[in-house]
Structures are given as structure tokens and as C-alpha cells.
Amino acid sequence: MKHLTLAAALLCATAVAPAAYAQDAELSVSTGLDFTSQYVFRGVSLADDAIQPYVEASYGNFTVGGWFSTGVGANSVFAGDEFDLYAGYSVPLDSSISLDLGATYYHYPQGGDFFETKNGGAGTYEVSASLGFGDVPLAPSVSAYYDLTLEAFTLEGGVGHSVPLGDAQSFDLGLTVGLVDGDGFSYEWGTATAAVSHAFTDDVSAYIGANFAVNSEDVLDFDRAINGNPKDNMLWLGAGISAGF
């Protein structure tokens, strides 16, 4: 689950957006492909090895995109595919603070038809709001999400730091903590990430990294579903490449 079509939140943001933003807007497109040894979303393991391509387009302060995940390897038959549509609008509050409003539709093709929910089995709708503080040390951010289908509220906070290793390389660190409160379930989680990034050009870059997650409860995870092994902590690797146009 990564990121729907923005609807009410996007319309509300448009109403308060200065017209000057649109005058200087330029269209940009980015694409990417990630490989992960475990697909973990908000502290929960959803699949073993997975390939995850995406494409995203931005025009001014608007962003729309699509993201896909499919399992690979021996256990991939047990892991359902996922296709997410998302959109957002960024509201610059001042030079150091940004507000991002967004919405996502998470779709699981094996669960049913597109835009069909089946109580979450085929898809869910989620809206979100995030605050980012770019000029503050560690660039902290806080985000709130509400899944309209599952009636689940998620609060997430994160920090990050990048250490230059050369003209084209950097060592990137991140830490995220969050809590989920849903209808009949709740838990907390934390995720730490470390990655080395390399920029081949101004528009093309790649990374390789390691991730570690913990969660507070024996919540649903992929290994338990397949092998009967509950997990409250997970270590996995990832690599990816991205390009912008």
C-alpha cells in the first residue's frame, strides 16, 4: 500500500491556491522501479520479494501517480498484487513549511473489480494531510491518514538526514514511527532506513539500502500467513532506480 484520485481534498486545496502557482507551472514526469526483499507497509509485512514500478506526473502544485507491487519467487503465488492510484496538492505555507493534501485508492486485483471495495478485500479509499518542515534539522514531518473503507486512522511522524559522500553519492538515513487505530484493531510501529544513493545524471539516480521495522502487536504478516511464523520485527533490503523528465 503506497499511496486514489484526490476528490474533495483536492478541490478544497484548489479553492485557496493562489493563481500565480498555475502561471509558472511546468509538467514533469518521473518513473521508477524498486525491488524489495520484503514488502512492509506501516510496520506490517504484506509479501516477500516484490517488484514495484511507479509513474508520477506533476504540474505546478498538483501531483498524480500510479504504483504497482507484485510478488516474485516461490511464495509469490500467496501474495496478492496491489495497484494504487494517488493524487495530491502541495500548499507552501512559507519558505520552510509545506502542507500536502492527498488521497489514495488501494486496489487488490485478486480481490475484485477495480473501484470495488468488498469491505476492503478488493480496495480501500484513504485521504491524508502532511506537514513538512524543510529548514529544520532532520527535516521532520507529520502525517495523518484516514481510510474511509476500513474506518482506520493513522498518525505518522518521521525524520531524515543525508550525508554527502561525494559529488554524486549520499548516505541517507530515516526514522518513522506511527500508530494505527482501526475498527477492531490497533497497533504502533517504527521503521529505520539506511541507503546509499548515486546520481548518474541530474535526472537519473539509483539507491541500495537496508530497513528494519518493529510493531507492537502480532498483527497480520506475510510469513505468518504462509508459514505460521508471527513477526514483531523485520529486516529487509531494497534497491531501485528512478528517472525524471
PDB file of N, CA, C and O in Angstrom, residues 21-28 57-64 89:
ATOM      1  N   TYR A  21       0.507  30.326  -8.874  1.00  0.00           N
ATOM      2  CA  TYR A  21       1.093  28.996  -8.953  1.00  0.00           C
ATOM      3  C   TYR A  21       0.895  28.398 -10.339  1.00  0.00           C
ATOM      4  O   TYR A  21       1.790  27.811 -10.922  1.00  0.00           O
ATOM      5  N   ALA A  22      -0.305  28.528 -10.872  1.00  0.00           N
ATOM      6  CA  ALA A  22      -0.615  27.923 -12.162  1.00  0.00           C
ATOM      7  C   ALA A  22       0.112  28.614 -13.308  1.00  0.00           C
ATOM      8  O   ALA A  22       0.450  27.991 -14.304  1.00  0.00           O
ATOM      9  N   GLN A  23       0.394  29.920 -13.148  1.00  0.00           N
ATOM     10  CA  GLN A  23       1.017  30.658 -14.235  1.00  0.00           C
ATOM     11  C   GLN A  23       2.425  30.153 -14.530  1.00  0.00           C
ATOM     12  O   GLN A  23       2.885  30.163 -15.669  1.00  0.00           O
ATOM     13  N   ASP A  24       3.171  29.738 -13.473  1.00  0.00           N
ATOM     14  CA  ASP A  24       4.545  29.291 -13.647  1.00  0.00           C
ATOM     15  C   ASP A  24       4.656  27.779 -13.670  1.00  0.00           C
ATOM     16  O   ASP A  24       5.755  27.225 -13.576  1.00  0.00           O
ATOM     17  N   ALA A  25       3.555  27.068 -13.765  1.00  0.00           N
ATOM     18  CA  ALA A  25       3.578  25.613 -13.662  1.00  0.00           C
ATOM     19  C   ALA A  25       4.234  24.988 -14.879  1.00  0.00           C
ATOM     20  O   ALA A  25       4.067  25.451 -16.009  1.00  0.00           O
ATOM     21  N   GLU A  26       4.992  23.915 -14.636  1.00  0.00           N
ATOM     22  CA  GLU A  26       5.595  23.125 -15.688  1.00  0.00           C
ATOM     23  C   GLU A  26       5.288  21.657 -15.422  1.00  0.00           C
ATOM     24  O   GLU A  26       5.256  21.223 -14.273  1.00  0.00           O
ATOM     25  N   LEU A  27       5.084  20.909 -16.498  1.00  0.00           N
ATOM     26  CA  LEU A  27       4.787  19.488 -16.366  1.00  0.00           C
ATOM     27  C   LEU A  27       6.093  18.712 -16.219  1.00  0.00           C
ATOM     28  O   LEU A  27       7.032  18.904 -16.992  1.00  0.00           O
ATOM     29  N   SER A  28       6.141  17.847 -15.230  1.00  0.00           N
ATOM     30  CA  SER A  28       7.286  16.959 -15.056  1.00  0.00           C
ATOM     31  C   SER A  28       6.776  15.555 -14.795  1.00  0.00           C
ATOM     32  O   SER A  28       5.718  15.369 -14.178  1.00  0.00           O
ATOM     33  N   ALA A  57       3.260  12.143 -12.308  1.00  0.00           N
ATOM     34  CA  ALA A  57       3.298  13.383 -13.070  1.00  0.00           C
ATOM     35  C   ALA A  57       2.930  14.550 -12.157  1.00  0.00           C
ATOM     36  O   ALA A  57       2.025  14.443 -11.331  1.00  0.00           O
ATOM     37  N   SER A  58       3.655  15.653 -12.307  1.00  0.00           N
ATOM     38  CA  SER A  58       3.389  16.845 -11.511  1.00  0.00           C
ATOM     39  C   SER A  58       3.213  18.045 -12.438  1.00  0.00           C
ATOM     40  O   SER A  58       3.921  18.176 -13.446  1.00  0.00           O
ATOM     41  N   TYR A  59       2.286  18.893 -12.073  1.00  0.00           N
ATOM     42  CA  TYR A  59       2.062  20.141 -12.801  1.00  0.00           C
ATOM     43  C   TYR A  59       1.815  21.226 -11.763  1.00  0.00           C
ATOM     44  O   TYR A  59       0.781  21.222 -11.075  1.00  0.00           O
ATOM     45  N   GLY A  60       2.782  22.116 -11.612  1.00  0.00           N
ATOM     46  CA  GLY A  60       2.670  23.089 -10.545  1.00  0.00           C
ATOM     47  C   GLY A  60       2.652  22.386  -9.199  1.00  0.00           C
ATOM     48  O   GLY A  60       3.537  21.613  -8.869  1.00  0.00           O
ATOM     49  N   ASN A  61       1.612  22.624  -8.428  1.00  0.00           N
ATOM     50  CA  ASN A  61       1.496  22.029  -7.096  1.00  0.00           C
ATOM     51  C   ASN A  61       0.673  20.749  -7.091  1.00  0.00           C
ATOM     52  O   ASN A  61       0.451  20.162  -6.030  1.00  0.00           O
ATOM     53  N   PHE A  62       0.220  20.313  -8.264  1.00  0.00           N
ATOM     54  CA  PHE A  62      -0.583  19.095  -8.365  1.00  0.00           C
ATOM     55  C   PHE A  62       0.298  17.897  -8.702  1.00  0.00           C
ATOM     56  O   PHE A  62       1.227  18.009  -9.505  1.00  0.00           O
ATOM     57  N   THR A  63      -0.024  16.754  -8.139  1.00  0.00           N
ATOM     58  CA  THR A  63       0.681  15.508  -8.437  1.00  0.00           C
ATOM     59  C   THR A  63      -0.325  14.379  -8.567  1.00  0.00           C
ATOM     60  O   THR A  63      -1.261  14.280  -7.763  1.00  0.00           O
ATOM     61  N   VAL A  64      -0.151  13.526  -9.589  1.00  0.00           N
ATOM     62  CA  VAL A  64      -0.938  12.306  -9.731  1.00  0.00           C
ATOM     63  C   VAL A  64       0.026  11.176 -10.060  1.00  0.00           C
ATOM     64  O   VAL A  64       1.103  11.408 -10.648  1.00  0.00           O
ATOM     65  N   TYR A  89      -2.052  17.670  -3.607  1.00  0.00           N
ATOM     66  CA  TYR A  89      -1.837  19.093  -3.841  1.00  0.00           C
ATOM     67  C   TYR A  89      -0.959  19.634  -2.727  1.00  0.00           C
ATOM     68  O   TYR A  89      -1.244  19.432  -1.546  1.00  0.00           O
TER      69      TYR A  89
END
